[in-house]
Amino acid sequence: MRRLLVLERISAFVRDHVQPVETVLDGDSAHAELARLRELAKSAGLWALPLPRELGGGGLDLATYFGLAEAEGRSDHGPTALGSASLLDVRMFRAHASEAVRERYLKSLVAGEITGSYAMTEPGVAGSDPAASRTTAARVAGGWVLSGRKWFTTGAGTAAYVTVLAGGSLFVVPTGSPGFRVVREIPVLGASGQFEIEVAEVFVPAEHLLGEGGDGLAIAGTRLALGRTLRCLRWIGQAERAFELMCARATTRQVRGSALADRQLVQQHVFEALLAIRSARALTRQAAELVAAEQDARTEIGLAKVAAARTLQQVTDSATQVFGAEGLGPDTPLPMLSRIARTARILDGADELHVSATARRVLARGRAD
Ligand SMILES: Cc1cc2nc3c(=O)[nH]c(=O)nc-3n(C[C@H](O)[C@H](O)[C@H](O)COP(=O)(O)OP(=O)(O)OC[C@H]3O[C@@H](n4cnc5c(N)ncnc54)[C@H](O)[C@@H]3O)c2cc1C
């Protein structure tokens, strides 16, 4: 009962407060708007629900939060506005960071006073092969010296630290470190938020290494499993949003004396979109159950990631088609959802990577169950 109430309140918060300012949040002056939303979420008692209670969060376990993430993710900005975007860093730091790093960052991260970024992908290197990373980490007295470049580092322009993959390890690099530089912002299909960064002989204290050293890709794997599951839930929430827009338009738009909804070719769009959303949701729930139980979910995540990314692209495209020219202009969120859908097939592992890896794993077993 309480979960349903929270779900309704999150849906209402995203619909009433986040969706109306999405274009501001996609632009260069998002900071002030996000600060306003953060205060609103805090006063509504909806802030940082899946973050640990002892750090100032709501203390929801993963399984419960998964049940809310689709509603929260109906806007790509929902998780940031509601304070759950730091979940991946908080879990990673609690599991692998030194006392010093946890002391320095965890509480202010959960409070939303600072944000962090995560940098694996590099210019000139296939992001699909993180083991090929060229960023180096050299051991020196008291720590490490990192050198290299990263790009498409989400949020690095305003982050307090960036977790950097270098030499097979992950390091927490304060953005104020001498030698750390934001090289440029990289607009993605017109939206801001991605950055290229340089670490030029940046000294990082020994206690800023995550884990034991050399286990960066293993730590990244655990982080990505949760990150991809959450991303799938959010993409399904956004596909649902496009679906609702399509249905509303189809039932109200009259063409030559009848509603678009009466045309079989439009009904086909609606059916295929429904089929895609329901299938992707079922696959994502399977993955989420395994991730919440800390079991091997690689096959389920591979299926869910590809299904959710394709679904978002298919449904936004159908909704745009049913809207006609208006669906391409600024009066509906469809162009924004289409942009996110296009990035979905590349980020969090390009779809092809998941197709190959999943097929290889299943081929070895020879069964579909
Ligand atoms: C909006 C956005 C935000 C991002 N945020 C971050 C971030 O915060 N931190 C970060 O580190 N990275 C981030 N990325 C980068 C993202 O993780 C990479 O783009 C992704 O891993 C793919 O790497 P790549 O772009 O170098 O493409 P490549 O690895 O060069 O792949 C290019 C293409 O090759 C094909 N391909 C790749 N592998 C295979 C295969 N096994 N079989 C067949 N074909 C294949 C696919 O078509 C793929 O799209 C972000 C990207 C975007 C678009």
Short mmCIF file of C-alpha atoms and ligand atoms in Angstrom, two decimals:
data_model
loop_
_atom_site.label_atom_id
_atom_site.label_comp_id
_atom_site.label_asym_id
_atom_site.label_seq_id
_atom_site.Cartn_x
_atom_site.Cartn_y
_atom_site.Cartn_z
CA MET A 1 0.00 0.00 0.00
CA ARG A 2 2.75 2.41 1.01
CA ARG A 3 4.73 1.48 -2.12
CA LEU A 4 1.73 2.35 -4.31
CA LEU A 5 1.40 5.72 -2.62
CA VAL A 6 5.10 6.47 -3.13
CA LEU A 7 4.79 5.34 -6.76
CA GLU A 8 1.89 7.73 -7.32
CA ARG A 9 3.76 10.59 -5.67
CA ILE A 10 6.88 9.98 -7.75
CA SER A 11 4.79 9.85 -10.94
CA ALA A 12 3.10 13.11 -9.98
CA PHE A 13 6.41 14.79 -9.10
CA VAL A 14 7.98 13.85 -12.43
CA ARG A 15 4.85 14.84 -14.38
CA ASP A 16 4.18 18.14 -12.57
CA HIS A 17 7.68 19.40 -11.75
CA VAL A 18 10.32 17.71 -13.93
CA GLN A 19 8.66 17.28 -17.33
CA PRO A 20 7.66 20.96 -17.66
CA VAL A 21 11.32 22.07 -17.34
CA GLU A 22 13.04 19.36 -19.40
CA THR A 23 14.22 21.76 -22.09
CA VAL A 24 15.89 23.93 -19.42
CA LEU A 25 17.50 20.82 -17.91
CA ASP A 26 18.82 19.79 -21.35
CA GLY A 27 20.44 23.22 -21.80
CA ASP A 28 23.48 25.00 -20.39
CA SER A 29 21.74 26.60 -17.40
CA ALA A 30 20.42 23.40 -15.82
CA HIS A 31 22.19 23.95 -12.51
CA ALA A 32 19.83 26.47 -10.90
CA GLU A 33 16.74 24.56 -12.03
CA LEU A 34 18.12 21.30 -10.62
CA ALA A 35 18.83 22.99 -7.28
CA ARG A 36 15.20 24.17 -7.15
CA LEU A 37 13.89 20.67 -7.96
CA ARG A 38 16.18 19.14 -5.35
CA GLU A 39 14.71 21.34 -2.60
CA LEU A 40 11.21 20.53 -3.81
CA ALA A 41 11.92 16.78 -3.75
CA LYS A 42 13.41 17.06 -0.26
CA SER A 43 10.40 18.90 1.12
CA ALA A 44 8.10 16.33 -0.51
CA GLY A 45 9.98 13.51 1.27
CA LEU A 46 10.91 11.93 -2.08
CA TRP A 47 14.63 12.70 -2.08
CA ALA A 48 17.28 9.96 -2.52
CA LEU A 49 14.86 7.11 -1.75
CA PRO A 50 17.19 4.21 -2.72
CA LEU A 51 20.21 5.69 -0.90
CA PRO A 52 21.28 4.37 2.52
CA ARG A 53 19.40 5.83 5.45
CA GLU A 54 22.56 6.39 7.53
CA LEU A 55 23.84 8.70 4.77
CA GLY A 56 20.62 10.69 4.57
CA GLY A 57 18.75 8.63 1.97
CA GLY A 58 15.40 6.85 2.11
CA GLY A 59 16.87 3.37 2.66
CA LEU A 60 14.80 1.50 0.04
CA ASP A 61 16.29 -1.83 -1.00
CA LEU A 62 17.03 -2.44 -4.68
CA ALA A 63 14.00 -4.64 -5.33
CA THR A 64 11.65 -1.94 -4.00
CA TYR A 65 13.42 0.82 -5.88
CA PHE A 66 13.24 -1.15 -9.15
CA GLY A 67 9.46 -0.98 -8.75
CA LEU A 68 9.66 2.83 -8.76
CA ALA A 69 12.42 3.43 -11.31
CA GLU A 70 10.19 3.25 -14.38
CA ALA A 71 7.97 6.06 -13.06
CA GLU A 72 10.95 8.11 -11.92
CA GLY A 73 12.62 7.61 -15.31
CA ARG A 74 9.69 8.79 -17.44
CA SER A 75 11.87 11.87 -17.65
CA ASP A 76 15.60 11.34 -18.22
CA HIS A 77 16.10 14.01 -15.55
CA GLY A 78 13.89 12.26 -12.98
CA PRO A 79 16.73 10.40 -11.19
CA THR A 80 18.82 13.58 -10.85
CA ALA A 81 15.85 15.68 -9.71
CA LEU A 82 14.89 13.05 -7.12
CA GLY A 83 18.42 12.37 -5.88
CA SER A 84 18.78 8.74 -6.93
CA ALA A 85 21.31 9.38 -9.71
CA SER A 86 24.17 9.01 -7.20
CA LEU A 87 23.14 5.42 -6.39
CA LEU A 88 25.81 3.81 -8.60
CA ASP A 89 28.66 5.85 -7.10
CA VAL A 90 27.40 5.43 -3.55
CA ARG A 91 27.21 1.64 -3.89
CA MET A 92 30.60 1.50 -5.62
CA PHE A 93 32.27 3.65 -2.92
CA ARG A 94 30.69 1.72 -0.05
CA ALA A 95 31.94 -1.55 -1.51
CA HIS A 96 35.37 -0.50 -2.79
CA ALA A 97 36.51 2.95 -1.57
CA SER A 98 38.87 3.75 1.30
CA GLU A 99 37.59 5.31 4.50
CA ALA A 100 39.07 8.64 3.35
CA VAL A 101 37.10 8.68 0.08
CA ARG A 102 33.90 7.58 1.78
CA GLU A 103 34.33 10.30 4.43
CA ARG A 104 35.07 12.92 1.84
CA TYR A 105 32.23 12.28 -0.60
CA LEU A 106 29.40 10.00 0.50
CA LYS A 107 27.27 12.32 2.64
CA SER A 108 27.47 15.33 0.34
CA LEU A 109 26.79 13.05 -2.64
CA VAL A 110 23.58 11.73 -1.10
CA ALA A 111 22.59 15.27 -0.03
CA GLY A 112 22.96 16.38 -3.65
CA GLU A 113 25.55 19.02 -2.68
CA ILE A 114 28.06 17.49 -5.11
CA THR A 115 27.87 15.19 -8.13
CA GLY A 116 30.38 12.72 -9.55
CA SER A 117 31.14 11.44 -13.05
CA TYR A 118 32.41 8.15 -14.37
CA ALA A 119 34.96 7.99 -17.19
CA MET A 120 35.84 4.87 -19.13
CA THR A 121 35.34 5.82 -22.78
CA GLU A 122 38.28 7.48 -24.58
CA PRO A 123 38.81 9.29 -27.87
CA GLY A 124 40.61 7.12 -30.42
CA VAL A 125 39.79 3.84 -28.64
CA ALA A 126 36.71 1.61 -29.07
CA GLY A 127 34.63 2.08 -25.94
CA SER A 128 33.29 -1.43 -26.57
CA ASP A 129 36.72 -2.73 -25.58
CA PRO A 130 37.53 -1.05 -22.23
CA ALA A 131 40.58 -3.31 -21.77
CA ALA A 132 42.15 -1.33 -24.66
CA SER A 133 42.05 1.90 -22.58
CA ARG A 134 45.21 3.99 -23.08
CA THR A 135 44.97 6.09 -19.94
CA THR A 136 47.95 5.22 -17.76
CA ALA A 137 48.47 5.01 -14.00
CA ALA A 138 52.07 5.10 -12.76
CA ARG A 139 52.90 4.30 -9.15
CA VAL A 140 54.76 7.08 -7.28
CA ALA A 141 55.46 7.78 -3.61
CA GLY A 142 52.13 8.20 -1.80
CA GLY A 143 49.91 7.48 -4.78
CA TRP A 144 49.58 7.38 -8.53
CA VAL A 145 50.06 9.67 -11.52
CA LEU A 146 47.35 9.40 -14.20
CA SER A 147 47.65 10.53 -17.82
CA GLY A 148 45.14 10.32 -20.63
CA ARG A 149 41.90 11.59 -22.12
CA LYS A 150 38.29 10.52 -21.71
CA TRP A 151 35.18 11.63 -23.51
CA PHE A 152 31.41 11.42 -23.32
CA THR A 153 31.92 11.69 -19.56
CA THR A 154 28.42 12.60 -18.42
CA GLY A 155 28.26 15.57 -16.06
CA ALA A 156 32.05 16.10 -15.81
CA GLY A 157 31.66 19.86 -16.29
CA THR A 158 30.11 20.30 -12.84
CA ALA A 159 31.37 17.18 -11.02
CA ALA A 160 33.38 17.30 -7.77
CA TYR A 161 35.28 14.18 -8.82
CA VAL A 162 35.51 11.81 -11.77
CA THR A 163 36.07 8.07 -11.33
CA VAL A 164 38.65 7.30 -14.02
CA LEU A 165 39.61 3.93 -15.49
CA ALA A 166 43.39 3.94 -15.91
CA GLY A 167 45.85 1.07 -16.19
CA GLY A 168 43.13 -1.48 -15.38
CA SER A 169 42.17 0.25 -12.10
CA LEU A 170 39.56 2.80 -11.07
CA PHE A 171 40.67 6.03 -9.37
CA VAL A 172 38.58 8.76 -7.78
CA VAL A 173 40.06 11.97 -9.21
CA PRO A 174 39.00 15.29 -7.60
CA THR A 175 38.25 17.71 -10.44
CA GLY A 176 40.26 20.40 -8.63
CA SER A 177 43.47 18.33 -8.97
CA PRO A 178 46.33 20.08 -10.81
CA GLY A 179 46.42 18.64 -14.35
CA PHE A 180 42.69 17.84 -14.49
CA ARG A 181 40.99 19.76 -17.29
CA VAL A 182 37.61 19.85 -18.99
CA VAL A 183 38.68 20.05 -22.63
CA ARG A 184 35.25 20.77 -24.12
CA GLU A 185 31.58 20.06 -23.90
CA ILE A 186 30.29 17.58 -26.50
CA PRO A 187 26.66 18.30 -27.44
CA VAL A 188 24.84 15.05 -28.25
CA LEU A 189 22.17 15.63 -30.90
CA GLY A 190 21.85 19.17 -29.54
CA ALA A 191 21.65 18.36 -25.81
CA SER A 192 24.32 19.34 -23.29
CA GLY A 193 25.77 17.26 -20.46
CA GLN A 194 28.65 15.28 -22.05
CA PHE A 195 32.30 16.32 -21.75
CA GLU A 196 35.78 15.51 -22.92
CA ILE A 197 38.32 15.62 -20.09
CA GLU A 198 42.08 15.37 -19.78
CA VAL A 199 44.16 14.06 -16.91
CA ALA A 200 47.68 15.35 -17.58
CA GLU A 201 50.03 13.80 -15.02
CA VAL A 202 47.44 14.15 -12.29
CA PHE A 203 48.64 12.99 -8.87
CA VAL A 204 46.03 10.87 -7.10
CA PRO A 205 46.61 9.86 -3.45
CA ALA A 206 46.90 6.10 -2.81
CA GLU A 207 43.61 6.05 -0.89
CA HIS A 208 41.76 7.24 -4.01
CA LEU A 209 42.28 3.87 -5.68
CA LEU A 210 39.11 1.75 -5.65
CA GLY A 211 39.53 -1.89 -4.66
CA GLU A 212 42.89 -3.60 -4.67
CA GLY A 213 44.22 -2.25 -7.94
CA GLY A 214 44.00 -4.09 -11.27
CA ASP A 215 40.35 -4.97 -10.57
CA GLY A 216 38.85 -1.89 -12.23
CA LEU A 217 37.01 -3.85 -14.92
CA ALA A 218 35.50 -6.25 -12.37
CA ILE A 219 34.24 -3.31 -10.27
CA ALA A 220 32.95 -1.67 -13.46
CA GLY A 221 31.10 -4.89 -14.35
CA THR A 222 29.10 -4.87 -11.11
CA ARG A 223 28.38 -1.17 -11.50
CA LEU A 224 27.26 -1.62 -15.11
CA ALA A 225 24.91 -4.49 -14.24
CA LEU A 226 22.91 -2.22 -11.94
CA GLY A 227 23.33 0.82 -14.19
CA ARG A 228 22.04 -1.00 -17.25
CA THR A 229 19.06 -2.44 -15.38
CA LEU A 230 18.07 1.01 -14.16
CA ARG A 231 18.57 2.50 -17.60
CA CYS A 232 16.26 -0.16 -19.11
CA LEU A 233 13.54 0.64 -16.56
CA ARG A 234 13.85 4.35 -17.37
CA TRP A 235 13.76 3.77 -21.13
CA ILE A 236 10.60 1.70 -20.71
CA GLY A 237 9.09 4.56 -18.69
CA GLN A 238 9.93 6.92 -21.55
CA ALA A 239 8.54 4.51 -24.16
CA GLU A 240 5.34 4.32 -22.11
CA ARG A 241 5.18 8.12 -22.18
CA ALA A 242 5.52 8.18 -25.98
CA PHE A 243 2.91 5.42 -26.20
CA GLU A 244 0.41 7.45 -24.17
CA LEU A 245 1.01 10.48 -26.39
CA MET A 246 0.46 8.35 -29.51
CA CYS A 247 -2.82 6.90 -28.19
CA ALA A 248 -4.12 10.33 -27.13
CA ARG A 249 -3.32 11.74 -30.54
CA ALA A 250 -4.77 8.79 -32.45
CA THR A 251 -8.08 8.99 -30.61
CA THR A 252 -8.52 12.76 -31.03
CA ARG A 253 -7.08 13.54 -34.46
CA GLN A 254 -9.71 13.50 -37.20
CA VAL A 255 -8.68 12.74 -40.78
CA ARG A 256 -11.34 12.74 -43.49
CA GLY A 257 -14.19 12.34 -41.04
CA SER A 258 -12.82 9.65 -38.73
CA ALA A 259 -10.32 9.38 -35.90
CA LEU A 260 -6.80 8.18 -36.73
CA ALA A 261 -7.44 5.42 -34.19
CA ASP A 262 -9.96 3.90 -36.61
CA ARG A 263 -7.30 3.36 -39.30
CA GLN A 264 -5.80 -0.11 -39.34
CA LEU A 265 -2.33 1.18 -40.19
CA VAL A 266 -2.39 3.34 -37.04
CA GLN A 267 -3.74 0.39 -35.03
CA GLN A 268 -0.70 -1.54 -36.25
CA HIS A 269 1.62 1.13 -34.76
CA VAL A 270 -0.25 0.88 -31.47
CA PHE A 271 -0.17 -2.92 -31.39
CA GLU A 272 3.53 -3.18 -32.25
CA ALA A 273 4.40 -0.54 -29.65
CA LEU A 274 2.37 -2.31 -26.97
CA LEU A 275 4.01 -5.63 -27.83
CA ALA A 276 7.47 -4.07 -27.63
CA ILE A 277 6.82 -2.31 -24.30
CA ARG A 278 5.28 -5.36 -22.63
CA SER A 279 8.10 -7.63 -23.89
CA ALA A 280 10.88 -5.25 -22.85
CA ARG A 281 9.25 -4.74 -19.45
CA ALA A 282 9.03 -8.49 -18.82
CA LEU A 283 12.68 -8.99 -19.82
CA THR A 284 13.81 -6.07 -17.68
CA ARG A 285 11.90 -7.38 -14.65
CA GLN A 286 13.68 -10.73 -15.03
CA ALA A 287 17.03 -8.95 -15.09
CA ALA A 288 16.06 -6.72 -12.15
CA GLU A 289 15.07 -9.70 -9.99
CA LEU A 290 18.46 -11.32 -10.52
CA VAL A 291 20.37 -8.07 -9.96
CA ALA A 292 18.45 -7.41 -6.72
CA ALA A 293 19.32 -10.96 -5.59
CA GLU A 294 22.99 -10.37 -6.57
CA GLN A 295 22.88 -13.30 -9.00
CA ASP A 296 24.48 -13.63 -12.44
CA ALA A 297 22.21 -11.57 -14.72
CA ARG A 298 24.45 -11.13 -17.78
CA THR A 299 22.14 -12.92 -20.23
CA GLU A 300 19.00 -11.25 -18.85
CA ILE A 301 20.65 -7.81 -18.90
CA GLY A 302 21.86 -8.37 -22.48
CA LEU A 303 18.32 -9.21 -23.59
CA ALA A 304 16.75 -6.38 -21.58
CA LYS A 305 19.23 -3.74 -22.76
CA VAL A 306 18.69 -4.47 -26.45
CA ALA A 307 14.92 -4.86 -26.04
CA ALA A 308 14.50 -1.63 -24.05
CA ALA A 309 16.69 0.45 -26.39
CA ARG A 310 14.91 -0.88 -29.50
CA THR A 311 11.52 -0.37 -27.84
CA LEU A 312 12.20 3.25 -27.00
CA GLN A 313 13.34 3.92 -30.54
CA GLN A 314 10.41 2.07 -32.13
CA VAL A 315 7.74 3.65 -29.94
CA THR A 316 9.04 7.21 -30.21
CA ASP A 317 9.27 6.78 -33.97
CA SER A 318 5.69 5.47 -34.21
CA ALA A 319 4.40 8.25 -31.97
CA THR A 320 6.19 10.83 -34.11
CA GLN A 321 4.68 9.32 -37.27
CA VAL A 322 1.17 9.42 -35.81
CA PHE A 323 1.68 13.06 -34.72
CA GLY A 324 2.81 14.15 -38.17
CA ALA A 325 4.85 17.37 -38.43
CA GLU A 326 3.90 18.49 -34.93
CA GLY A 327 5.85 15.51 -33.57
CA LEU A 328 9.03 16.98 -35.04
CA GLY A 329 8.55 20.47 -33.58
CA PRO A 330 9.05 21.88 -30.07
CA ASP A 331 5.47 21.40 -28.79
CA THR A 332 5.77 17.74 -27.76
CA PRO A 333 8.59 15.87 -25.95
CA LEU A 334 8.92 13.47 -28.90
CA PRO A 335 12.11 15.00 -30.39
CA MET A 336 13.77 14.76 -26.96
CA LEU A 337 12.61 11.16 -26.49
CA SER A 338 13.81 10.30 -30.02
CA ARG A 339 17.24 11.72 -29.20
CA ILE A 340 17.48 9.63 -26.03
CA ALA A 341 16.29 6.60 -27.99
CA ARG A 342 19.03 7.07 -30.58
CA THR A 343 21.73 7.24 -27.91
CA ALA A 344 20.24 4.19 -26.15
CA ARG A 345 21.43 1.80 -28.84
CA ILE A 346 25.04 2.97 -28.37
CA LEU A 347 25.55 3.76 -24.69
CA ASP A 348 25.76 1.24 -21.85
CA GLY A 349 27.36 -1.10 -24.38
CA ALA A 350 26.39 -0.84 -28.05
CA ASP A 351 23.51 -3.20 -28.85
CA GLU A 352 25.79 -5.33 -31.06
CA LEU A 353 28.08 -6.00 -28.11
CA HIS A 354 25.16 -7.37 -26.08
CA VAL A 355 23.86 -9.38 -29.04
CA SER A 356 27.25 -11.07 -29.56
CA ALA A 357 28.05 -11.65 -25.89
CA THR A 358 24.57 -12.98 -25.11
CA ALA A 359 24.50 -15.26 -28.15
CA ARG A 360 27.94 -16.69 -27.30
CA ARG A 361 26.88 -17.44 -23.74
CA VAL A 362 23.61 -19.08 -24.81
CA LEU A 363 25.27 -21.05 -27.63
CA ALA A 364 27.57 -22.66 -25.10
CA ARG A 365 24.50 -23.82 -23.14
CA GLY A 366 22.41 -24.67 -26.20
CA ARG A 367 19.07 -23.87 -24.52
CA ALA A 368 16.80 -20.82 -24.40
CA ASP A 369 15.48 -21.16 -20.85
C1 LIG B 1 24.85 10.19 -24.20
C2 LIG B 1 26.04 9.35 -23.88
C3 LIG B 1 26.51 9.32 -22.57
C4 LIG B 1 27.64 8.57 -22.26
N1 LIG B 1 28.14 8.61 -20.98
C5 LIG B 1 29.29 7.98 -20.69
C6 LIG B 1 29.90 8.11 -19.39
O1 LIG B 1 29.37 8.80 -18.50
N2 LIG B 1 31.08 7.48 -19.16
C7 LIG B 1 31.71 6.73 -20.12
O2 LIG B 1 32.77 6.17 -19.85
N3 LIG B 1 31.17 6.60 -21.37
C8 LIG B 1 29.99 7.21 -21.68
N4 LIG B 1 29.45 7.11 -22.94
C9 LIG B 1 30.17 6.37 -23.97
C10 LIG B 1 29.56 4.99 -24.24
O3 LIG B 1 29.75 4.14 -23.13
C11 LIG B 1 30.24 4.46 -25.51
O4 LIG B 1 29.78 5.27 -26.59
C12 LIG B 1 29.94 3.00 -25.79
O5 LIG B 1 30.57 2.17 -24.85
C13 LIG B 1 30.43 2.59 -27.21
O6 LIG B 1 31.77 2.93 -27.37
P1 LIG B 1 32.22 3.81 -28.64
O7 LIG B 1 31.33 4.99 -28.75
O8 LIG B 1 33.68 4.06 -28.52
O9 LIG B 1 31.91 2.91 -29.90
P2 LIG B 1 32.80 1.70 -30.50
O10 LIG B 1 33.23 0.80 -29.40
O11 LIG B 1 33.82 2.28 -31.40
O12 LIG B 1 31.71 0.96 -31.34
C14 LIG B 1 31.17 1.58 -32.51
C15 LIG B 1 30.17 0.65 -33.15
O13 LIG B 1 30.82 -0.57 -33.50
C16 LIG B 1 29.89 -1.62 -33.45
N5 LIG B 1 30.37 -2.66 -32.53
C17 LIG B 1 31.01 -2.50 -31.35
N6 LIG B 1 31.26 -3.70 -30.78
C18 LIG B 1 30.76 -4.64 -31.62
C19 LIG B 1 30.68 -6.06 -31.59
N7 LIG B 1 31.17 -6.76 -30.56
N8 LIG B 1 30.09 -6.69 -32.64
C20 LIG B 1 29.58 -5.98 -33.68
N9 LIG B 1 29.62 -4.65 -33.75
C21 LIG B 1 30.19 -3.97 -32.74
C22 LIG B 1 28.57 -1.03 -32.94
O14 LIG B 1 27.75 -0.70 -34.04
C23 LIG B 1 29.02 0.23 -32.25
O15 LIG B 1 28.00 1.22 -32.15
C24 LIG B 1 28.30 7.83 -23.27
C25 LIG B 1 27.80 7.84 -24.58
C26 LIG B 1 26.69 8.59 -24.89
C27 LIG B 1 26.18 8.60 -26.29
#
